[in-house]
PDB file of C-alpha atoms in Angstrom:
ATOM      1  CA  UNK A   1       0.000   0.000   0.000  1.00  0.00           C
ATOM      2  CA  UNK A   2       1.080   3.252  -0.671  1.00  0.00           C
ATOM      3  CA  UNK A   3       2.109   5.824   2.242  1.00  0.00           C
ATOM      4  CA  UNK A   4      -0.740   8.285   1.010  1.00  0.00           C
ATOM      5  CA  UNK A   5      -2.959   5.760   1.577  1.00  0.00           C
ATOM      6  CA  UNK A   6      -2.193   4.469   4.772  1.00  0.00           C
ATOM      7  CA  UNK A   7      -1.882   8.684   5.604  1.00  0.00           C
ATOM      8  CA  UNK A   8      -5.117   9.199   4.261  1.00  0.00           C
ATOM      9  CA  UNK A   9      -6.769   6.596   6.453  1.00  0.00           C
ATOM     10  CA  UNK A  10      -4.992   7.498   9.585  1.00  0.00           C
ATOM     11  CA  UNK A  11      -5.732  11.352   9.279  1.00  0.00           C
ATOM     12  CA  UNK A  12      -9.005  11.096   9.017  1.00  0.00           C
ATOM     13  CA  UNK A  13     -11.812   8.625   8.983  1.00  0.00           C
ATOM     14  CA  UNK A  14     -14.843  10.186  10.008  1.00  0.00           C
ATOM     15  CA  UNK A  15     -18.142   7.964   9.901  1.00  0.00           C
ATOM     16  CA  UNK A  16     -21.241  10.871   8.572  1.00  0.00           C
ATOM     17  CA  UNK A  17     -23.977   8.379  10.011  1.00  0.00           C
ATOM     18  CA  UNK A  18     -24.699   6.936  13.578  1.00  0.00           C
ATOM     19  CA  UNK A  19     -24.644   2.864  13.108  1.00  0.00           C
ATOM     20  CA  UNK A  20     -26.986   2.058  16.489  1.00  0.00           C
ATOM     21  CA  UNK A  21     -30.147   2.489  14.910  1.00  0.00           C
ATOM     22  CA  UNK A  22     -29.500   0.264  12.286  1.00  0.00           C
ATOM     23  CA  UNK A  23     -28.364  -2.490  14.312  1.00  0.00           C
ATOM     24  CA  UNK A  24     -31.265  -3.043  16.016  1.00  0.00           C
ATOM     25  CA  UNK A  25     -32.485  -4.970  12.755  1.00  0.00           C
ATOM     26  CA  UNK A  26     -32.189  -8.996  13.835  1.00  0.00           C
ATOM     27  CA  UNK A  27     -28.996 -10.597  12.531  1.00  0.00           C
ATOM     28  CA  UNK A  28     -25.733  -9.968  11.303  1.00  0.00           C
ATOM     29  CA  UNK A  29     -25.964  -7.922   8.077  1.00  0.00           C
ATOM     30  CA  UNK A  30     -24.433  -5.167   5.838  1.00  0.00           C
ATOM     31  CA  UNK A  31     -24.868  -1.481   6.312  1.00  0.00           C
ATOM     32  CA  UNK A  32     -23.317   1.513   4.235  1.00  0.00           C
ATOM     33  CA  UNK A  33     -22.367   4.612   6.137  1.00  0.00           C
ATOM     34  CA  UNK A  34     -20.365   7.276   5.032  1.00  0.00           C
ATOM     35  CA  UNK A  35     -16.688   8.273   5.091  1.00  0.00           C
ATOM     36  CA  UNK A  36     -14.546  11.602   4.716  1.00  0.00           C
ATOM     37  CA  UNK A  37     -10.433  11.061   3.698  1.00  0.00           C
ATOM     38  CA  UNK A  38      -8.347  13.705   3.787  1.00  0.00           C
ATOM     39  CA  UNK A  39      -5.059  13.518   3.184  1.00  0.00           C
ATOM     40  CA  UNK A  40      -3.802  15.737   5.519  1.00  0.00           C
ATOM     41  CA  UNK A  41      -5.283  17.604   8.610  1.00  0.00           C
ATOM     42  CA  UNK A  42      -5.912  21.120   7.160  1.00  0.00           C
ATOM     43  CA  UNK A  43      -7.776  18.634   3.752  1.00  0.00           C
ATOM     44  CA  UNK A  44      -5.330  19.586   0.712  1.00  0.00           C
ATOM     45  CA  UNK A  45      -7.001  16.136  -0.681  1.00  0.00           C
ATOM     46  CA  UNK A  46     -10.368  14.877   0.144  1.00  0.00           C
ATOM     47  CA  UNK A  47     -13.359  12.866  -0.677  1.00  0.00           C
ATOM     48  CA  UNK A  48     -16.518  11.024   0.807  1.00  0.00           C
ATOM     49  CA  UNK A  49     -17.701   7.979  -0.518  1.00  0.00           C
ATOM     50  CA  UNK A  50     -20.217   5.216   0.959  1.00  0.00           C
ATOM     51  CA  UNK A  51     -18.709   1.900   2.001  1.00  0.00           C
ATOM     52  CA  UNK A  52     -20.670  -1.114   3.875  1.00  0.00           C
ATOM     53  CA  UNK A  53     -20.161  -2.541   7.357  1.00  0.00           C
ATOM     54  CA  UNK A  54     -21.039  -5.423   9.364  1.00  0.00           C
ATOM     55  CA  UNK A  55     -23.709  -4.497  12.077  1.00  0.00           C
ATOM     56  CA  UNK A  56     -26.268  -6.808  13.902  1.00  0.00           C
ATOM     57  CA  UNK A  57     -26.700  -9.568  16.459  1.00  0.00           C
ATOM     58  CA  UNK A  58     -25.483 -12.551  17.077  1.00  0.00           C
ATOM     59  CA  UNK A  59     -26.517 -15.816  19.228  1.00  0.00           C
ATOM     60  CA  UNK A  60     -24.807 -15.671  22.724  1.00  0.00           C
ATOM     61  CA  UNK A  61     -25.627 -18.412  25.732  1.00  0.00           C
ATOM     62  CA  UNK A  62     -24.371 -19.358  29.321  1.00  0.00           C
ATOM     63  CA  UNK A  63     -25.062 -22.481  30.989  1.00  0.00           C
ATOM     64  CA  UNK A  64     -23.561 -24.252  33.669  1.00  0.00           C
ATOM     65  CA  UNK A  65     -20.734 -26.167  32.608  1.00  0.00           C
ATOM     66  CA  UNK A  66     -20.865 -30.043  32.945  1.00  0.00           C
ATOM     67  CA  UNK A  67     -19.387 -32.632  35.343  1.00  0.00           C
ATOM     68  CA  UNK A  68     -16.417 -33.708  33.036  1.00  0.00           C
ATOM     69  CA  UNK A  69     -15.406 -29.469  32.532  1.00  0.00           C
ATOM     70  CA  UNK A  70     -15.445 -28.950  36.308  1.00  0.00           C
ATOM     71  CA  UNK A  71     -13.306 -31.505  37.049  1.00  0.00           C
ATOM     72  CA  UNK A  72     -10.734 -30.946  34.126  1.00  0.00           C
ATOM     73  CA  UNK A  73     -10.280 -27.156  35.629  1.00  0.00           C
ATOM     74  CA  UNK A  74     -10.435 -28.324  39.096  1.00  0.00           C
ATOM     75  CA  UNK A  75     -13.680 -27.002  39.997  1.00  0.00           C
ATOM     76  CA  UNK A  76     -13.083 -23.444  39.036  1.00  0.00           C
ATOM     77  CA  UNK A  77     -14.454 -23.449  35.235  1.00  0.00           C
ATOM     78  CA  UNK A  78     -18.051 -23.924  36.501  1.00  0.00           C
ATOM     79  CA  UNK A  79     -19.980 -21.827  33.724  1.00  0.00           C
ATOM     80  CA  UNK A  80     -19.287 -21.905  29.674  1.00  0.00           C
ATOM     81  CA  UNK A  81     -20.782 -19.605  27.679  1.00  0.00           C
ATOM     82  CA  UNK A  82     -20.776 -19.361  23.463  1.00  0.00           C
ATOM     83  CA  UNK A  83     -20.945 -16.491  21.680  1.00  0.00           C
ATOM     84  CA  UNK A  84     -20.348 -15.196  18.213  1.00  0.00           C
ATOM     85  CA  UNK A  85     -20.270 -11.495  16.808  1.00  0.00           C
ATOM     86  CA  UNK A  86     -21.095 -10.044  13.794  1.00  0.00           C
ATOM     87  CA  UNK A  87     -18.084  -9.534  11.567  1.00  0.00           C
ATOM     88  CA  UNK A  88     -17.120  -9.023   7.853  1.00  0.00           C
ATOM     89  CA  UNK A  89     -16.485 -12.570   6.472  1.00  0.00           C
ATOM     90  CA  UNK A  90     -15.209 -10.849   2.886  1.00  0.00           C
ATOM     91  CA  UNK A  91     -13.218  -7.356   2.491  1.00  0.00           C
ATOM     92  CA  UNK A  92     -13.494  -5.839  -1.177  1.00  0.00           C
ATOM     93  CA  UNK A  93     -10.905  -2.541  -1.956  1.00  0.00           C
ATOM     94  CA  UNK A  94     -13.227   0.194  -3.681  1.00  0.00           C
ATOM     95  CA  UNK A  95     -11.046   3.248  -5.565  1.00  0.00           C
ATOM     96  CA  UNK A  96     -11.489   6.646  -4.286  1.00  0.00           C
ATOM     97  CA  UNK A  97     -10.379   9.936  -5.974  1.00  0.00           C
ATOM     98  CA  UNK A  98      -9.378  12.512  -3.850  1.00  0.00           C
ATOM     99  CA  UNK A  99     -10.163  16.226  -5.133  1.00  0.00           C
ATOM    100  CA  UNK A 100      -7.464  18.187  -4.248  1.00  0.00           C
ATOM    101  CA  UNK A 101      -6.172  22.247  -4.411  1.00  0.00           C
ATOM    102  CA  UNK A 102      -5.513  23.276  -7.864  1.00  0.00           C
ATOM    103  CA  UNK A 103      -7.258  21.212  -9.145  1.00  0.00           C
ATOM    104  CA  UNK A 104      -5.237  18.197  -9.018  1.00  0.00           C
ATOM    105  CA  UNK A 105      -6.722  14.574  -7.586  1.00  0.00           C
ATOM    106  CA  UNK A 106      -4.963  11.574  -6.548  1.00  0.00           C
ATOM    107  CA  UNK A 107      -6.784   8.333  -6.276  1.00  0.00           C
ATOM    108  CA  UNK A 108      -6.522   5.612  -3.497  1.00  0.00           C
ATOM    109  CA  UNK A 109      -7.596   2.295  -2.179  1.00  0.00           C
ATOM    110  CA  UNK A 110      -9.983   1.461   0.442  1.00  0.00           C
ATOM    111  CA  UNK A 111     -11.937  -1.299   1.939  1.00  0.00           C
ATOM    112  CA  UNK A 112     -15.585  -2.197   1.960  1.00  0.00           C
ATOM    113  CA  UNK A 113     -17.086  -5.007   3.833  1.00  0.00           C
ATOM    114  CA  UNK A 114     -18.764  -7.480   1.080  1.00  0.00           C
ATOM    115  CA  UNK A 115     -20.118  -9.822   3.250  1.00  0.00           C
ATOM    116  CA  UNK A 116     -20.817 -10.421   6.846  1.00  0.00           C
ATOM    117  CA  UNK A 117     -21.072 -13.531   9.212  1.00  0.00           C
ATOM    118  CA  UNK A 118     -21.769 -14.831  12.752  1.00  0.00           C
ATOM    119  CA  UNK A 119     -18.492 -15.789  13.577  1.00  0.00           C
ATOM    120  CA  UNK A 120     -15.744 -16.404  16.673  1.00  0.00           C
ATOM    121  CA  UNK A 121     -15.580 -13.331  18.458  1.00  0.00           C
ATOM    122  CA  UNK A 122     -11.654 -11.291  18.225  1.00  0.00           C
ATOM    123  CA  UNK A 123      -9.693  -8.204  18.017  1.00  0.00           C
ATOM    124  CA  UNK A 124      -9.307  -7.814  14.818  1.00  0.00           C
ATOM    125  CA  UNK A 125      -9.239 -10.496  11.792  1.00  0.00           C
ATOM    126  CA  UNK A 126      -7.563  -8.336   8.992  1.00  0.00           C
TER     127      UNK A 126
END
């Protein structure tokens, strides 16, 4: 990836719509907000395009953990839970042309959720 790019991303990545009421909706699905990149703090270069995210629910449960679990942790695992969370199962890099002073425009790369799954809850995945 280019500098600019990375630069571009890291200035400024400001989300135009609130997500929350969206994700009300049951299940784990797409949703497009959108996004301002500037190149630089005082916006030399900048654009907003729409790009999709992963927002929704996932199944989550608790229960108390059986015989064979409490013994194996010596009495101290005594509930297991399960859970997933919504995440982006496929990434897709959309093109974005930055208008810029004079002028000029420079074009770079960013990603776009393309589809979204129930999935092991982590940090981060990309």
């Amino acid at each position: 990836m280019p500098r600019f790019f990375w630069a571009a991303v890291f200035s400024c990545l400001l989300a135009t719509e609130v997500w929350a009421p969206k994700a009300a909706r049951l299940g784990c699905h797409l949703h497009s907000f959108n996004v301002t990149i500037r190149s630089d703090r005082q916006g030399a270069c900048r654009a907003t395009r729409a790009v999709q995210a992963c927002v929704g629910y996932c199944e989550s449960s608790a229960f108390p953990s059986k015989y064979s679990v409490l013994l194996a942790s010596s009495f101290k695992h005594n509930i297991t839970s399960v859970s997933q969370c919504c995440t982006i199962s496929q990434m897709q890099t959309v093109k974005l042309r930055l208008r810029c002073s004079l002028g000029l425009q420079k074009t770079v790369d960013i990603f776009t959720a393309k589809t979204c799954q129930c999935d092991v809850c982590r940090l981060s995945r990309y």
